[in-house]
CSV table of C-alpha atoms in Angstrom, one decimal:
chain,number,residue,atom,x,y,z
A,1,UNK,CA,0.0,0.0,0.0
A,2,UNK,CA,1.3,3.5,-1.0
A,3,UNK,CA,2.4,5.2,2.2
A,4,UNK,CA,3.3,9.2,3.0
A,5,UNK,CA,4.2,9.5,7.2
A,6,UNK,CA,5.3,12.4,8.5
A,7,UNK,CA,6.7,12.8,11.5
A,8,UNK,CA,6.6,14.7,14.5
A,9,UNK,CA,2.8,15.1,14.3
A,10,UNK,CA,3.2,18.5,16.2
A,11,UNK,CA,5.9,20.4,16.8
A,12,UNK,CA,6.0,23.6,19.0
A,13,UNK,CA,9.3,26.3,18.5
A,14,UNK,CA,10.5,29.4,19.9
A,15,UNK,CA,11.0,32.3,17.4
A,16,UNK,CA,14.4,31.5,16.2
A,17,UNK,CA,14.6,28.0,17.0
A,18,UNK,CA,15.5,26.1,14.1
A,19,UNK,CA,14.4,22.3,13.4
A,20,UNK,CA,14.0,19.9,10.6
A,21,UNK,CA,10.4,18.2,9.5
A,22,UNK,CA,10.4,14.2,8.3
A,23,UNK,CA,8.7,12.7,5.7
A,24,UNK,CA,9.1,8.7,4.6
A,25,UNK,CA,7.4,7.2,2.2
A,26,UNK,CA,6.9,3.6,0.2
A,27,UNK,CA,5.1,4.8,-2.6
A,28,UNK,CA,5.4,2.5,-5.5
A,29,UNK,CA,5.9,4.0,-9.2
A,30,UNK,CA,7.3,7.1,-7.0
A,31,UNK,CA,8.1,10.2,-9.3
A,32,UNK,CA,9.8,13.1,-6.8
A,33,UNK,CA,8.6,14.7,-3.4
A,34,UNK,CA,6.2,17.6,-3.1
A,35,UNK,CA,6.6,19.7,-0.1
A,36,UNK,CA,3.0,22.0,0.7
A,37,UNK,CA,2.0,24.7,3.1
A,38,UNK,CA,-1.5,24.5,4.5
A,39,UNK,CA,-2.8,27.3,6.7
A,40,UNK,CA,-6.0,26.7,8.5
A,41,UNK,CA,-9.2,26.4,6.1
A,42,UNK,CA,-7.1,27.1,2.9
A,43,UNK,CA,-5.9,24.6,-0.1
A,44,UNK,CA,-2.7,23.5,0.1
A,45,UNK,CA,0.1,25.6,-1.3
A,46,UNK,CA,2.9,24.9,-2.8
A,47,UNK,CA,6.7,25.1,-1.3
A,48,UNK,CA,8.4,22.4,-3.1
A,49,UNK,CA,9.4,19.7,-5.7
A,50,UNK,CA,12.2,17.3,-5.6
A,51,UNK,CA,12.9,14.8,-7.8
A,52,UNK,CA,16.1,12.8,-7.3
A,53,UNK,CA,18.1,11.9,-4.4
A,54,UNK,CA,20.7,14.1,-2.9
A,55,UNK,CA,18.2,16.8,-4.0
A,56,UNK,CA,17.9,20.3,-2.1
A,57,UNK,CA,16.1,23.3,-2.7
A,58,UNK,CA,15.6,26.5,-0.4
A,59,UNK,CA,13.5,29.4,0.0
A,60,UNK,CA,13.7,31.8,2.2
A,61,UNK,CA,13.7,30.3,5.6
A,62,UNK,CA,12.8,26.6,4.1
A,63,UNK,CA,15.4,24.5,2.6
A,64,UNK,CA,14.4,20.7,1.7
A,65,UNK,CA,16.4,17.9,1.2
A,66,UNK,CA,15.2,14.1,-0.4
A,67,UNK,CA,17.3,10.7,0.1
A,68,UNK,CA,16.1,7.4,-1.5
A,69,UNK,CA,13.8,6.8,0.9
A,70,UNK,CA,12.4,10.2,3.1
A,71,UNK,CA,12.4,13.8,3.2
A,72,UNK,CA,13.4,16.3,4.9
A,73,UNK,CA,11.9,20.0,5.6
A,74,UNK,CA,14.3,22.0,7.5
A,75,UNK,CA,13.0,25.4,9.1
A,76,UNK,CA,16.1,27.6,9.7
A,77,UNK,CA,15.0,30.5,12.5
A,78,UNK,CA,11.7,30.3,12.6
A,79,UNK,CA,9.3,33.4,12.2
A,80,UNK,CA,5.9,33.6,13.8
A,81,UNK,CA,4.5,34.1,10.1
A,82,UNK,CA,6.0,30.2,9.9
A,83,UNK,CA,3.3,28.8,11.9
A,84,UNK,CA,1.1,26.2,9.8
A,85,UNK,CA,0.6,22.6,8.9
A,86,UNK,CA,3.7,21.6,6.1
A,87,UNK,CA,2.4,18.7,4.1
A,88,UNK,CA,4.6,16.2,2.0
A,89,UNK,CA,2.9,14.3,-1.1
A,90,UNK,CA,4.0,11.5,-3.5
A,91,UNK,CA,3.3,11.5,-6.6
A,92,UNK,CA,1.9,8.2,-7.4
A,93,UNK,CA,2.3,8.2,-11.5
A,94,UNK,CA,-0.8,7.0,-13.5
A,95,UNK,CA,-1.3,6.7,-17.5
A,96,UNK,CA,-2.1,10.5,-17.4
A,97,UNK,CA,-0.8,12.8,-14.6
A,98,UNK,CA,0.2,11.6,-11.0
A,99,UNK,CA,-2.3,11.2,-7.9
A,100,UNK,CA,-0.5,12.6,-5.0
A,101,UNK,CA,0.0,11.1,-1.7
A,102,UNK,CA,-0.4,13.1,1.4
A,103,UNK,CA,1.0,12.5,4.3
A,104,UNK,CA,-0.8,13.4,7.9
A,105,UNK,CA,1.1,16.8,8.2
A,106,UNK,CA,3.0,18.5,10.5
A,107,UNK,CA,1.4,20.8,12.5
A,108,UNK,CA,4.4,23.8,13.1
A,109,UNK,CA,3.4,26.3,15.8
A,110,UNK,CA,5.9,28.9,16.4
A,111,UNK,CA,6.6,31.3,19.6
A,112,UNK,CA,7.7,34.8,19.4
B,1,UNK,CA,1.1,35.1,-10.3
B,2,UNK,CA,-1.8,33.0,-12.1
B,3,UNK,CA,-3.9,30.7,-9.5
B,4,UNK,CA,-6.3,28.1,-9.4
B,5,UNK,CA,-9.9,29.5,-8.6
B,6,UNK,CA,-12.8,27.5,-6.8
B,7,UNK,CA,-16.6,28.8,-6.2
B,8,UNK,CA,-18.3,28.8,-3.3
B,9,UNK,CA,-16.1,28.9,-0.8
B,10,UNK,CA,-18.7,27.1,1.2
B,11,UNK,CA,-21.7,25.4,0.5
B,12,UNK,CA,-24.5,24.1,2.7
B,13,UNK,CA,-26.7,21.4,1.5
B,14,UNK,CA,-29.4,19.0,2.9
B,15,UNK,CA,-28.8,15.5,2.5
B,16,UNK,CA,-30.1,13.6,-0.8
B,17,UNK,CA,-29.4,17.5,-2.4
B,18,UNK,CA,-27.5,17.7,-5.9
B,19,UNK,CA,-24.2,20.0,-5.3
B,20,UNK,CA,-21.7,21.5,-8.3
B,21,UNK,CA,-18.1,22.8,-7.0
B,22,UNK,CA,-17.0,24.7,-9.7
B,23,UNK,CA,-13.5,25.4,-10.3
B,24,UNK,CA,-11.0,27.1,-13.1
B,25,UNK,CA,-7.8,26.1,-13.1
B,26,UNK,CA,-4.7,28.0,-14.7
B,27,UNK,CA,-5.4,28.8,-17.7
B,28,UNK,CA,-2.4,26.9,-19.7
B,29,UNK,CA,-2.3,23.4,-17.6
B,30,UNK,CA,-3.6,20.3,-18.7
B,31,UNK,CA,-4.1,17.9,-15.9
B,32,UNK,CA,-7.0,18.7,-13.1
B,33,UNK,CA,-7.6,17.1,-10.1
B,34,UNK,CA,-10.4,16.7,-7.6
B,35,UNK,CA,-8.9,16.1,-3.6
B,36,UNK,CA,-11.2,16.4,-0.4
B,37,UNK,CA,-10.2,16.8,2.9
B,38,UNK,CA,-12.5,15.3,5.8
B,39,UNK,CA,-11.7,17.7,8.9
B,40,UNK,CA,-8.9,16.7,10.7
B,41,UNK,CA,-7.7,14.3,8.1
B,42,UNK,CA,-5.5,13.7,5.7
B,43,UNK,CA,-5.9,15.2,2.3
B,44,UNK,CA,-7.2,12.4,-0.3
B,45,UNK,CA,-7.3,11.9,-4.2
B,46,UNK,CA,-10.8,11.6,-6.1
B,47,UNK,CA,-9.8,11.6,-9.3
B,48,UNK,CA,-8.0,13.2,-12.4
B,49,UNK,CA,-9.3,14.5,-15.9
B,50,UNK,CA,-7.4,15.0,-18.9
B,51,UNK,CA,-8.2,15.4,-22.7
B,52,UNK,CA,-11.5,15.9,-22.1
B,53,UNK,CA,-12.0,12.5,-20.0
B,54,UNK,CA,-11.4,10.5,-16.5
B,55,UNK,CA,-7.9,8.9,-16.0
B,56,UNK,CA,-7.9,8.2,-12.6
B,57,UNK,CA,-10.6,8.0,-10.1
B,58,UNK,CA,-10.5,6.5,-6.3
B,59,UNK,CA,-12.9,4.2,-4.6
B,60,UNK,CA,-14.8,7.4,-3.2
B,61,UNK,CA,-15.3,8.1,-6.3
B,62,UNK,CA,-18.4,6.0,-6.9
B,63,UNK,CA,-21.6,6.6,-9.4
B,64,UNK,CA,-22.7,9.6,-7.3
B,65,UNK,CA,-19.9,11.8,-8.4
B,66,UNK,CA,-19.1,12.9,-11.5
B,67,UNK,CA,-16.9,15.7,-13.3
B,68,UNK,CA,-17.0,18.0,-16.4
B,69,UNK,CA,-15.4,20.3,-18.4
B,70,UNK,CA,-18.0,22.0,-19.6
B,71,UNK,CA,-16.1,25.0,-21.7
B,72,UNK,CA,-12.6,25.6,-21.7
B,73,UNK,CA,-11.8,27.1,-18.6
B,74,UNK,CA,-14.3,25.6,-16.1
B,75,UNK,CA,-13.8,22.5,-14.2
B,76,UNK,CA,-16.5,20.8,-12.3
B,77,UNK,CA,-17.8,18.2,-9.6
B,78,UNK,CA,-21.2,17.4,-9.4
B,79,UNK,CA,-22.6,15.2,-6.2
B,80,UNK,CA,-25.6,13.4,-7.4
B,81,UNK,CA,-27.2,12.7,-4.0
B,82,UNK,CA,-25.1,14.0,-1.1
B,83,UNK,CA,-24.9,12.4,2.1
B,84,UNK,CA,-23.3,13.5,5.7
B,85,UNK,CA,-20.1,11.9,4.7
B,86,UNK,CA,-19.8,14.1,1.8
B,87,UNK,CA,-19.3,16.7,4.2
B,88,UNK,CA,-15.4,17.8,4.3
B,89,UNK,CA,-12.9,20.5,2.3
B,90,UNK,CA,-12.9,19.6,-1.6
B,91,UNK,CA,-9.8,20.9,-3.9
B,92,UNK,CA,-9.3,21.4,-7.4
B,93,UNK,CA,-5.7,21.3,-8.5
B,94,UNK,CA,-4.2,21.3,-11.7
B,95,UNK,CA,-0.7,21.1,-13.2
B,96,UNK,CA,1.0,21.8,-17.0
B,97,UNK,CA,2.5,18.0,-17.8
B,98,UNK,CA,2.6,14.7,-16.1
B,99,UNK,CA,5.0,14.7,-13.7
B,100,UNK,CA,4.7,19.0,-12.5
B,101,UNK,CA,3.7,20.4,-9.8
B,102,UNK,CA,-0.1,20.1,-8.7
B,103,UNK,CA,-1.3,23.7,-8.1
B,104,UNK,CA,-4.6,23.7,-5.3
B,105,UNK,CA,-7.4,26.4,-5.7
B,106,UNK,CA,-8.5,27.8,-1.6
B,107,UNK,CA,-11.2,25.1,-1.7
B,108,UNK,CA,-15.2,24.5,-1.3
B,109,UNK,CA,-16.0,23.9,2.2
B,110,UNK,CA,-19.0,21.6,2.2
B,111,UNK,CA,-21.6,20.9,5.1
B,112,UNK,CA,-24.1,18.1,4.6
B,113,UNK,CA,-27.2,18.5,6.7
């Protein structure tokens, strides 16, 4: 069965604390790594795509790494403004376009 | 910065009610997508569209729903006969090629009485 866990369910920072986000996955036919923001009652939005191992890409105070078999979302000095859930995805290819796989989310609350 | 668009943003609806989420997706991408979200879980696939038919759909995707694209910018799901467990966030997303990035409109909250 395709799989997307992310781990720690919750995490809880000061302003300036920095920390990294998890994401492993067993998703057969697995094409890359989609990294999304999701604020409270809103679609998802994007942040990220990686699509080979030893992958990284950052933005702003984001940077996101991918190995064969997990992800990583790491969160350099966290802002306030930082505070949402961060949602990784698989893309699960079809015949026609890929059906993503979401993981649970990480629910990052940040303290200023 | 162009954007997937969905409409309403909420919908109320009795039970055994007919519903359309509407939906336009960038204007130059060729895959859409239908996700929902029951609250407080995780975000699921319902199915995918493109060339002017279903590629993928999931198992919750059964004879009561249904999607369109009725002109060349709308995108729609239609609920035949909604029930309470229709209730949750729904998404349209869309993307340029097969393997790109999946873009998600704000959603259509939707609240089966």
């Amino acid at each position: 069965e395709d799989q997307v866990t992310q781990s720690p369910e919750a995490l809880r920072l000061q302003e300036g604390e920095s920390s990294s986000l998890n994401c492993s996955y067993t998703v057969s036919g697995l094409r890359g790594l989609f990294w999304y923001r999701q604020d409270p009652g809103k679609g998802p939005e994007f942040l990220f795509t990686l699509y080979s191992a030893g992958e990284e890409k950052e933005k702003e105070r984001l940077k996101a790494t991918l190995t064969k078999k997990e992800s990583f979302l790491h969160i350099t000095a966290p802002k306030p403004e930082d505070s949402a859930t961060y949602l990784c995805a698989g893309p699960f290819a079809m015949e026609y376009g890929n059906k993503l796989v979401f993981g649970a989310g990480t629910i990052l609350r940040v303290k200023s | 910065e162009p954007e997937v668009t969905q409409t309403p943003s909420h919908q109320v609806t009795q039970m055994g009610q007919e519903v359309i989420l509407r939906c336009v997706p960038i204007s130059n991408h060729l895959y859409f997508y239908w996700y929902r979200q029951i609250l407080g879980q995780k975000v699921e696939f319902l199915v995918s569209f493109y060339n002017n038919e279903i590629s993928e759909k999931s198992e919750i995707f059964d004879d009561q729903f249904s999607v369109e694209r009725p002109d060349g910018s709308n995108f729609t799901l239609k609920i035949r006969s909604t029930k309470l467990e229709d209730s949750a966030m729904y998404f349209c997303a869309s993307s340029g090629g097969q393997g790109e990035t999946q873009y998600f409109g704000p959603g259509t909250r939707l609240l089966v009485l």
